[in-house]
Coordinates of C-alpha atoms in Angstrom, one line a residue:
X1 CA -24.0 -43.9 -10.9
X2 CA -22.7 -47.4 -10.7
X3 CA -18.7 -47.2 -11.6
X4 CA -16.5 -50.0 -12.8
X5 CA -12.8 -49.5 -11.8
X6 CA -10.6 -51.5 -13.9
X7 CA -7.1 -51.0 -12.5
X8 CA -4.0 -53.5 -12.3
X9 CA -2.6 -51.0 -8.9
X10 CA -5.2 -49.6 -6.2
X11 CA -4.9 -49.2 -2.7
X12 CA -3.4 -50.0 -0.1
X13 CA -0.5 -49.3 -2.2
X14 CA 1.0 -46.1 -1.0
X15 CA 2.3 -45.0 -4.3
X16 CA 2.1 -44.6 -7.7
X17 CA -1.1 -45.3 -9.6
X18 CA -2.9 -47.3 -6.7
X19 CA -2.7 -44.4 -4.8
X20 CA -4.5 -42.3 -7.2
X21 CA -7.0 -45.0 -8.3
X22 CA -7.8 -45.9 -4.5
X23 CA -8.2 -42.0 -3.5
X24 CA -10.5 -41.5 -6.6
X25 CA -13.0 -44.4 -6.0
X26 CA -13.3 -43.0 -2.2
X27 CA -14.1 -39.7 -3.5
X28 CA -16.5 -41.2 -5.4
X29 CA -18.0 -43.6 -3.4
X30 CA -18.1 -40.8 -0.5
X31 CA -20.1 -38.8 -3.1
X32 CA -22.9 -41.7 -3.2
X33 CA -22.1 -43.8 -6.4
X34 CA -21.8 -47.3 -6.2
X35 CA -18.2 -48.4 -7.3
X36 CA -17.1 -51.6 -8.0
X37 CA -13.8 -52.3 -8.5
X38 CA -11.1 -55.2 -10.8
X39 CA -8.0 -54.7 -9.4
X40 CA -4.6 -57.1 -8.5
X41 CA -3.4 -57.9 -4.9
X42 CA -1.3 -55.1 -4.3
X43 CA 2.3 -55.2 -5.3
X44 CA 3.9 -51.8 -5.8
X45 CA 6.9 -50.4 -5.5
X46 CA 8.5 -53.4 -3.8
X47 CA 7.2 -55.9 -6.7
X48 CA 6.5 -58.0 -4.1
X49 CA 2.6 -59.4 -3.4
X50 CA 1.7 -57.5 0.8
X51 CA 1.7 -59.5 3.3
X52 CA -2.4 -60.6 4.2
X53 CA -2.8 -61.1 -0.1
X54 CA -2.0 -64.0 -2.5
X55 CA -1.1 -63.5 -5.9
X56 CA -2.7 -66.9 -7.3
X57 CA -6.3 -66.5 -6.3
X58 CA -9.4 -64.8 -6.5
X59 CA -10.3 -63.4 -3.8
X60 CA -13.3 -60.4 -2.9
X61 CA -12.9 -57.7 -0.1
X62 CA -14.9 -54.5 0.9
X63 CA -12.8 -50.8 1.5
X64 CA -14.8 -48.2 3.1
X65 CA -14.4 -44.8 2.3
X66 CA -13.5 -41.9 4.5
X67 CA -17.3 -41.3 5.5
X68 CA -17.7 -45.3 5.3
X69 CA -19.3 -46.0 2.2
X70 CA -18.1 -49.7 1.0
X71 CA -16.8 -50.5 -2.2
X72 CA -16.4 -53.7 -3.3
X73 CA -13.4 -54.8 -4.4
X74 CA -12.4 -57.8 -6.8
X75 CA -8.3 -59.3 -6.5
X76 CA -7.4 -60.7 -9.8
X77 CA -4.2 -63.4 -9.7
X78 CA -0.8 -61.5 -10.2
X79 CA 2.2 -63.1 -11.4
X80 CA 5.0 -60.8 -9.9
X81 CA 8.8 -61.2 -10.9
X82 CA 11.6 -60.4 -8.7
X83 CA 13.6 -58.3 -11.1
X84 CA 11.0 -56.8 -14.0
X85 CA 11.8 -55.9 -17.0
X86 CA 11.8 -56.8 -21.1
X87 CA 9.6 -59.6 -21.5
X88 CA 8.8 -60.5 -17.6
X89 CA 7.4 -57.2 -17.2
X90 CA 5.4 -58.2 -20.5
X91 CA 4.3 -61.3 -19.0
X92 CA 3.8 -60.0 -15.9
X93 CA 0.8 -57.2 -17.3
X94 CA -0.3 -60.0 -19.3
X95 CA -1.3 -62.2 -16.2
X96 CA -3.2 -59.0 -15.2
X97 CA -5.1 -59.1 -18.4
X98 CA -5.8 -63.2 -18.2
X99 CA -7.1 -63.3 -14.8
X100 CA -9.1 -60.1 -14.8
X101 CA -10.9 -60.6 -17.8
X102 CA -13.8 -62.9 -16.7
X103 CA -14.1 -60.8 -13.8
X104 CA -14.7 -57.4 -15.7
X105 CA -17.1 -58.9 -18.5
X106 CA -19.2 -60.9 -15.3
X107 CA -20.0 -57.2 -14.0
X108 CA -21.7 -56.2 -17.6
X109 CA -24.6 -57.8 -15.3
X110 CA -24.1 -55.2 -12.6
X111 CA -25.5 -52.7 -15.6
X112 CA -22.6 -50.2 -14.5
X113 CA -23.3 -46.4 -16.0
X114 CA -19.0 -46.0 -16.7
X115 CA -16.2 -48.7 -16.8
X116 CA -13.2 -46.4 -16.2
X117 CA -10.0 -47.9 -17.0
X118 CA -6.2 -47.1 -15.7
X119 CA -3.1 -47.4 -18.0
X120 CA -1.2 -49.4 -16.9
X121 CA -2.4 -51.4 -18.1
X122 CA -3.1 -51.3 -21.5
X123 CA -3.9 -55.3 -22.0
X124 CA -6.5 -54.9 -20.1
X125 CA -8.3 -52.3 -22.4
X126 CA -10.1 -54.9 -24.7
X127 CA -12.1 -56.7 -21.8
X128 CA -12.5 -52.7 -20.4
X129 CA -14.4 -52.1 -24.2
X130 CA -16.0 -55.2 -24.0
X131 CA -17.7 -55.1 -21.1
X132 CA -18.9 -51.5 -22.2
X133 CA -20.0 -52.6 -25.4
X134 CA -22.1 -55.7 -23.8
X135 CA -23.7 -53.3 -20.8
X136 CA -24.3 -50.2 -22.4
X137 CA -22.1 -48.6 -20.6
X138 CA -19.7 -45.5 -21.2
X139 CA -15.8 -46.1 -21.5
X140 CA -12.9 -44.0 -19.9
X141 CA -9.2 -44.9 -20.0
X142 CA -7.2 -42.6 -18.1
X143 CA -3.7 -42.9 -18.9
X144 CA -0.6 -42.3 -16.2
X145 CA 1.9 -44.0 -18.0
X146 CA 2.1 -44.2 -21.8
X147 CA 3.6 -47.8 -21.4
X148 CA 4.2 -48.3 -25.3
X149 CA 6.0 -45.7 -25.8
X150 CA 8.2 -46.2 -22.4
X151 CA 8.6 -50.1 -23.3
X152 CA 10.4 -48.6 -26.8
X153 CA 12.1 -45.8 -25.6
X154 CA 13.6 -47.6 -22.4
X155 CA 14.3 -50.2 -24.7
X156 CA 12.2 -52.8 -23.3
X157 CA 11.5 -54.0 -26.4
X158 CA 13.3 -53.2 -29.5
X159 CA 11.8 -55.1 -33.0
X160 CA 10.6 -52.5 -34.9
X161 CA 7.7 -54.9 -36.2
X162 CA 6.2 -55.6 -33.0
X163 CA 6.8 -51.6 -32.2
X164 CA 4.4 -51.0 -35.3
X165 CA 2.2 -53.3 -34.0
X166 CA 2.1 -52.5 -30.7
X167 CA 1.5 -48.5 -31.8
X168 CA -1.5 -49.5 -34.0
X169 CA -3.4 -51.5 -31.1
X170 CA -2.5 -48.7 -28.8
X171 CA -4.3 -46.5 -31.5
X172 CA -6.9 -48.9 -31.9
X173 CA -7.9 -49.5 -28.2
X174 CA -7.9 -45.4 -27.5
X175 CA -9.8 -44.5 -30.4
X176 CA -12.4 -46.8 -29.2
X177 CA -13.3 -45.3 -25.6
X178 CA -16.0 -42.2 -24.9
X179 CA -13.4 -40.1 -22.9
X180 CA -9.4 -40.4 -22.5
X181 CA -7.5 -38.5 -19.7
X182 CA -4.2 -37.9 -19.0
X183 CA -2.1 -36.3 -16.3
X184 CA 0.1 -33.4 -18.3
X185 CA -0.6 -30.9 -20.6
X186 CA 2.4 -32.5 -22.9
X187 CA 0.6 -36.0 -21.9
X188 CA -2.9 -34.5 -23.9
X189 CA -0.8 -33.1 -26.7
X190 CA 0.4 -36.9 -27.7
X191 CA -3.0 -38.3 -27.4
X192 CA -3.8 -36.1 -30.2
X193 CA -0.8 -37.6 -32.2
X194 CA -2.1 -41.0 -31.1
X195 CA -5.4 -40.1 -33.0
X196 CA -7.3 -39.2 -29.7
X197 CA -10.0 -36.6 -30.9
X198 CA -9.9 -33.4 -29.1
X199 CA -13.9 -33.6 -27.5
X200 CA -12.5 -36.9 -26.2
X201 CA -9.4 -36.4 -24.3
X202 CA -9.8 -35.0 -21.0
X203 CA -7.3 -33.5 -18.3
X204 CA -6.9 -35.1 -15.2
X205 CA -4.1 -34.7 -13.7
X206 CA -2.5 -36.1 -10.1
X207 CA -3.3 -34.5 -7.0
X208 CA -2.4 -34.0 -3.7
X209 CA -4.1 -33.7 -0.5
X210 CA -2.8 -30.0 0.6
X211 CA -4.4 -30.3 4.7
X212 CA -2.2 -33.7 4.6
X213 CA 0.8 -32.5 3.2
X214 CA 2.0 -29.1 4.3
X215 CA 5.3 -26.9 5.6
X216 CA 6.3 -27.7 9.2
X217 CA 7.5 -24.8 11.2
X218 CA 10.0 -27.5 12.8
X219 CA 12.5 -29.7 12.0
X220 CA 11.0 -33.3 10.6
X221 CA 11.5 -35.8 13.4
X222 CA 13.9 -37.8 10.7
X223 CA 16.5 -35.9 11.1
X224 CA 17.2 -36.5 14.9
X225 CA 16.4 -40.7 14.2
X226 CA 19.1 -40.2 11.1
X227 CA 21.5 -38.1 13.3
X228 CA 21.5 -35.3 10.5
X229 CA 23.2 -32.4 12.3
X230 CA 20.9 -29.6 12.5
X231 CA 22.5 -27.2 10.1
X232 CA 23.4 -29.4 7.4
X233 CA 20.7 -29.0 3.9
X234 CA 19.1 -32.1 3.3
X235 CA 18.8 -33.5 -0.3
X236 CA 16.0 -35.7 -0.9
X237 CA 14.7 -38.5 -3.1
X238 CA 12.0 -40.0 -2.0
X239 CA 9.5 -42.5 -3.9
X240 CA 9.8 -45.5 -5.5
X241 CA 12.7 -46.7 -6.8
X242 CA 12.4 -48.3 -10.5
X243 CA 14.8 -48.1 -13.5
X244 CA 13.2 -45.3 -15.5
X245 CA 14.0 -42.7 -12.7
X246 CA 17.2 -42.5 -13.3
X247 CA 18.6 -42.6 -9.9
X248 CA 22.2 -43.0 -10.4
X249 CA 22.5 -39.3 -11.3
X250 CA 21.8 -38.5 -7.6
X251 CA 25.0 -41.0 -6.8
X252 CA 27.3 -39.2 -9.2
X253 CA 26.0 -35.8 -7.3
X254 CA 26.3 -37.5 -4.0
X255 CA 29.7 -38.7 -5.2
X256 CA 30.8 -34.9 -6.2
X257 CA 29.8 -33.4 -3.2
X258 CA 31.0 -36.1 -0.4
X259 CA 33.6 -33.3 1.2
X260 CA 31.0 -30.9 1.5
X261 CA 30.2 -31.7 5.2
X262 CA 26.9 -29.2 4.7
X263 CA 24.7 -31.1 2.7
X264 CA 23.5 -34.5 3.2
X265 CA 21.9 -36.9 0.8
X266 CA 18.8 -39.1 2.2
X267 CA 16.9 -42.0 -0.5
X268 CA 13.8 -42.9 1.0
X269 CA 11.6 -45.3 -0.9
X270 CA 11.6 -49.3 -2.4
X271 CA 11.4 -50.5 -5.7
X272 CA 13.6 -52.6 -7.9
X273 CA 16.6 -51.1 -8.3
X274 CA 17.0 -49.8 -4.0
X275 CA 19.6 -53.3 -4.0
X276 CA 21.6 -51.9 -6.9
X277 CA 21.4 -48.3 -6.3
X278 CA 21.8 -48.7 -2.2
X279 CA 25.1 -50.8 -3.0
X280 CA 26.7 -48.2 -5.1
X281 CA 26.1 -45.5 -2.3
X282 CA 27.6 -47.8 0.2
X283 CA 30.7 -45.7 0.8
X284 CA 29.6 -42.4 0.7
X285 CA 29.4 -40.7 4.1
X286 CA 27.1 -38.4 3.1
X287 CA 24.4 -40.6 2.0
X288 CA 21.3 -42.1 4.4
X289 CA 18.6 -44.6 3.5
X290 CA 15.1 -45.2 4.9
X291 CA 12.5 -47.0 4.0
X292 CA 9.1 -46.6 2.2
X293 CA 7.3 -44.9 4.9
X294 CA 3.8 -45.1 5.9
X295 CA 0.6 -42.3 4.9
X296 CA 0.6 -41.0 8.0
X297 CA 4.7 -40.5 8.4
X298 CA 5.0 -39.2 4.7
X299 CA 4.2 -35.5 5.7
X300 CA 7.1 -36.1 8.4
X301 CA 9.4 -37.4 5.3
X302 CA 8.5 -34.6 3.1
X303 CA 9.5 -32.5 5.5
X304 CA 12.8 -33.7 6.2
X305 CA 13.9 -31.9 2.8
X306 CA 15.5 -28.7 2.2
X307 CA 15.6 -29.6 -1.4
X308 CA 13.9 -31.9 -3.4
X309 CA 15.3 -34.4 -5.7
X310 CA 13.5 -35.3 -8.7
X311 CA 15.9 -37.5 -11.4
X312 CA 14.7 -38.6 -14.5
X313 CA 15.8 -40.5 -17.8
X314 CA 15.4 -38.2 -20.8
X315 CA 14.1 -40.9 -22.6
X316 CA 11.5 -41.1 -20.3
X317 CA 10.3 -37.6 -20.5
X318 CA 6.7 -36.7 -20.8
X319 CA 6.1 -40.3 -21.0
X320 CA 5.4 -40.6 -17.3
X321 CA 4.7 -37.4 -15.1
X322 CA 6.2 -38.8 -11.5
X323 CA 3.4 -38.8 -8.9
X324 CA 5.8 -37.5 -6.2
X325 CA 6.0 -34.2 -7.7
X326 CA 2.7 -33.4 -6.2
X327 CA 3.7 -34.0 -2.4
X328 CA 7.1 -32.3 -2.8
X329 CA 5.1 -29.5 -4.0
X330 CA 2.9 -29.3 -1.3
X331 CA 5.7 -29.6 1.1
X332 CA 6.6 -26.2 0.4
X333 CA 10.7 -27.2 -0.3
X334 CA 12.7 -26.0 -3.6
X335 CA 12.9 -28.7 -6.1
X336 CA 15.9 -29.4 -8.0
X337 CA 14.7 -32.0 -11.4
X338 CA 16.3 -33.3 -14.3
X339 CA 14.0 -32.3 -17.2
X340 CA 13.9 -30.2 -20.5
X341 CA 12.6 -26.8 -20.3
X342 CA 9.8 -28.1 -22.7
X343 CA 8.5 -30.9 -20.9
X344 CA 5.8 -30.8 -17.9
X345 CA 8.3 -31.7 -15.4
X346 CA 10.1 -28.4 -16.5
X347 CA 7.6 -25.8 -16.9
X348 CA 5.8 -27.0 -13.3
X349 CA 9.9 -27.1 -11.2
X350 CA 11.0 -24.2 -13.2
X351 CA 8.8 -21.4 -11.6
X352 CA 9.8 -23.3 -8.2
X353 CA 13.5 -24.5 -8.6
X354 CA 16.0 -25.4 -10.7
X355 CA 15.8 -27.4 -13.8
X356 CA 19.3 -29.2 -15.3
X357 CA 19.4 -31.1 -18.4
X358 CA 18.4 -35.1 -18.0
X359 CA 21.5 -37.4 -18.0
X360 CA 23.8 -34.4 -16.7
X361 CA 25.2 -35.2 -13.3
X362 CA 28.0 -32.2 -13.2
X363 CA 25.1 -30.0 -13.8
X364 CA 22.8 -31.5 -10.8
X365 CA 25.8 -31.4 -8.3
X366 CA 26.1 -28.3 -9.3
X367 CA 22.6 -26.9 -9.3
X368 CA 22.5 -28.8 -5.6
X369 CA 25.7 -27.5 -4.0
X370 CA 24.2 -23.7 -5.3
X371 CA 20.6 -24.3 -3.6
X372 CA 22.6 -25.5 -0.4
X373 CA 24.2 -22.2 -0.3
X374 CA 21.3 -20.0 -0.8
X375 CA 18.7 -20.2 2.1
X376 CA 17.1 -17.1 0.9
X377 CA 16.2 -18.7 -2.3
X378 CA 15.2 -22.2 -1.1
X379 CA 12.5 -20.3 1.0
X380 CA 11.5 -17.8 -2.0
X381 CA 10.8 -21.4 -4.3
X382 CA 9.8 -23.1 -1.5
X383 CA 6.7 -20.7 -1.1
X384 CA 6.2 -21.0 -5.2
X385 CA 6.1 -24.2 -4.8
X386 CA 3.3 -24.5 -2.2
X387 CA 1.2 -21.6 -4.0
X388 CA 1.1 -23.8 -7.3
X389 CA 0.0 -26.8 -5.2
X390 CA -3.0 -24.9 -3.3
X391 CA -3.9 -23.5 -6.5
X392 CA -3.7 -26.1 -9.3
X393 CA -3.3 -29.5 -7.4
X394 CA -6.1 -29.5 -4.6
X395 CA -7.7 -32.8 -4.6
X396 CA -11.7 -32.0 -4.0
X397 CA -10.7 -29.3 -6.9
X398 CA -9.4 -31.9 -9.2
X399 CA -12.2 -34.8 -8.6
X400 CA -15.0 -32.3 -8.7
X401 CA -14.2 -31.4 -11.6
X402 CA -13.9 -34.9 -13.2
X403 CA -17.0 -35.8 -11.3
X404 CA -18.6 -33.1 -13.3
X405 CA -17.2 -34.7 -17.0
X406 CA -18.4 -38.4 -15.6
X407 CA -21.8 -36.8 -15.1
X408 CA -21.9 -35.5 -18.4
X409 CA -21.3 -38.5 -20.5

C-alpha cells in the first residue's frame, strides 16, 4: 500500500504522539508499504524547534526503518511559542494547518491507498479529507488527544459560541473519515457521542516495546549519579511536563513528606511548565531533577522507580490517556495515579496500584508514604503491572492488528 502520514509530531521526538506516529510508520514501512509522510520539524515537549531543523522552511528528509526501508518525510514551517497556551497554542496548530496544506493535497498525485491522520491536530483534518477525496483514497483520523474538548475544559477557550462551533466542525470533520481510532476504551465511548458510527471507530491504543522496557534485577545507574541512598523508595514522575498534568500535586506530596528521610522524589522530563514547577520545588530536600533522557537511557530511568507517579487534572480526564503509562507499566514498578475509578487511567492503575481522587494532594501523600512502607506490595503490583503490559500492550500485537483493519478498507 502507499500510506500518507499526516501528523503535526513524529519522530525524533521522544515523546508523546511523535513517538507513536514515528514507531508506526517504521512498522509499516518494515512491513513493505511505501509511506510518505507531512509532518513539522520536531518540537515536543520542550516547545522548542531541535537543534539540525528550522521552523520557517520546507525542507524533505529520508528515515529508514529498523530493517532500512526509507520513508520519506516532508517538514512543514512551525511557528512555536515560548509559553503556549489560549490563543498562541491556537495560532500555533494553525501554522501547522497553513503550511502543510499544499503539501498534503500535492501528494493526491502520489495515488496513496490511505491518508491516515493524527489528532492533534484537528486543523489539519480538512486538507487530510481533501486530499482523500481528490485521490481516491481512504481516510483515517486517529485521535490521541481530544483537543476540543481539552481547549474547553482546561479553559483554553471559554465563549460558549465558538465552543458550539468548534464541537460541530469537530462533528463534521469525524463523521467524514472511513475509519476513526482512539487510544481508550472511554476515548471510543465519546466518539460515539461525537456521532462516530460504531463500524467506524476503531481501537488503537498506545503501546510499548516490552524487550525495550523491562524490570532490572539491579539498581538503575541514576541512583548512584543522583546520590539517592540505596534504601530510600524512589517516587517518580517522569515525561513531559505540560500544564494539563497537573504536576503541582506531586509538590504538595513532596512538600508533606519532606521529613520522611525514606522516600525521595525524582521529576525527569521537559516541557512548559519544568521553570515553574522546578522553582517551587527549589527547597525541598527531598526532591531531584533530571532531564529528558534519551531512547536508549529511558529503560535505565524507568527503572530508577519504586513507584510511579502519574498526576492528572480531573478536568482532563479521559480526554487524553498519558503515553507514559505504557513504559511505567512495562517497567514492572507500582503506580500510584490521580484518576476516577471510572476513567481508563483508573481501571488500567487500579488492578496495579493505587488510584486517589484527581485534585487531592493529602490523599496522594498519603497513598505514597503507604506504598513506601510496603515492599511486599510494591513487588505484588509491580508484577500486575508488567503482566498487563506483555499481554495487552505489546507493540507487534497492537500494529498487526491495525495493519489487518488498514488492509481491509
Amino acid at each position: 500500500m502507499r500510506i500518507l502520514i499526516y501528523s503535526l509530531n513524529f519522530a525524533p521526538e521522544l515523546t508523546g504522539t511523535g513517538k507513536y506516529s514515528g514507531e508506526m510508520a517504521r512498522w509499516l514501512a518494515n512491513k513493505g508499504h511505501e509511506i510518505r509522510v507531512v509532518t513539522a520539524p520536531p518540537y515536543y515537549p520542550q516547545w522548542q524547534i531541535q537543534n539540525g531543523y528550522k521552523g520557517f522552511s520546507y525542507s524533505k528528509e529520508l528515515l529508514a526503518g529498523k530493517n532500512s526501508r526509507m520513508m520519506k518525510v516532508w517538514r512543514c514551517p512551525l511557528w512555536v511559542p515560548q509559553n503556549p497556551g489560549g490563543v498562541k497554542r491556537l495560532l500555533h496548530l494553525a501554522s501547522f494547518s497553513a503550511t502543510s496544506a499544499p503539501v498534503a493535497l500535492a501528494h493526491a498525485g502520489w495515488k496513496p491507498d490511505l491518508i491516515f491522520a493524527v489528532e492533534p491536530t484537528l486543523m489539519a483534518a480538512p486538507w487530510a479529507l481533501l486530499t482523500a477525496k481528490i485521490s481516491g483514497a481512504k481516510s483515517w483520523l486517529h485521535i490521541q488527544d481530544f483537543e476540543v474538548d481539552a481547549a474547553f475544559n482546561l479553559g483554553l477557550l471559554r465563549l460558549e459560541r465558538v465552543k458550539k462551533l468548534g464541537f460541530a466542525a469537530e462533528r463534521r470533520l469525524m463523521q467524514g473519515f472511513d475509519r476513526v481510532s482512539s487510544i481508550s476504551e472511554n476515548m471510543l465511548e465519546r466518539l460515539k457521542e461525537k456521532g462516530v458510527k460504531p463500524g467506524k471507530s476503531v481501537f488503537f491504543p498506545n503501546w510499548v516495546d516490552t524487550r525495550g522496557i523491562y524490570p532490572l534485577k539491579r539498581k538503575s545507574m541514576f541512583q548512584d549519579q543522583l546520590r539517592i541512598a540505596e534504601d530510600a523508595v524512589v517516587a517518580l514522575y517522569a515525561g513531559n511536563m505540560g500544564e494539563k498534568q497537573g504536576l503541582e500535586l506531586l509538590v504538595e506530596a513532596a512538600s508533606q513528606l519532606q521529613d520522611d528521610p525514606g522516600i525521595q522524589f525524582v521529576f525527569a522530563g521537559s516541557g512548559n511548565a519544568r521553570p515553574r514547577i522546578e522553582k517551587m520545588t527549589e527547597n525541598l530536600p527531598n526532591v531531584s531533577w533530571l532531564p529528558l533522557q534519551p531512547e536508549d537511557r529511558l529503560n535505565e530511568l524507568l527503572n530508577l522507580a519504586d513507584i510511579h507517579l502519574l498526576p492528572q487534572r480531573a478536568d482532563a480526564a479521559d480526554l487524553v490517556m498519558p503515553s507514559k503509562l505504557t513504559g511505567m507499566l512495562a517497567s514492572g514498578k507500582a503506580i500510584v495515579a490521580c484518576a476516577d475509578p471510572y476513567t481508563q487511567i483508573g481501571k488500567v492503575v487500579g488492578g496495579c496500584g493505587i488510584v486517589v481522587p484527581p485534585g487531592n494532594g493529602d490523599a496522594l501523600a498519603n497513598a505514597i508514604k503507604t506504598m513506601a512502607g510496603d515492599r511486599y506490595r510494591r513487588q505484588n503490583l509491580g508484577a500486575k503491572s508488567r503482566a498487563y503490559a506483555e499481554r495487552f500492550l505489546d507493540y507487534d500485537v497492537i500494529m498487526a492488528n491495525i495493519h489487518e483493519e488498514m488492509l481491509r478498507i
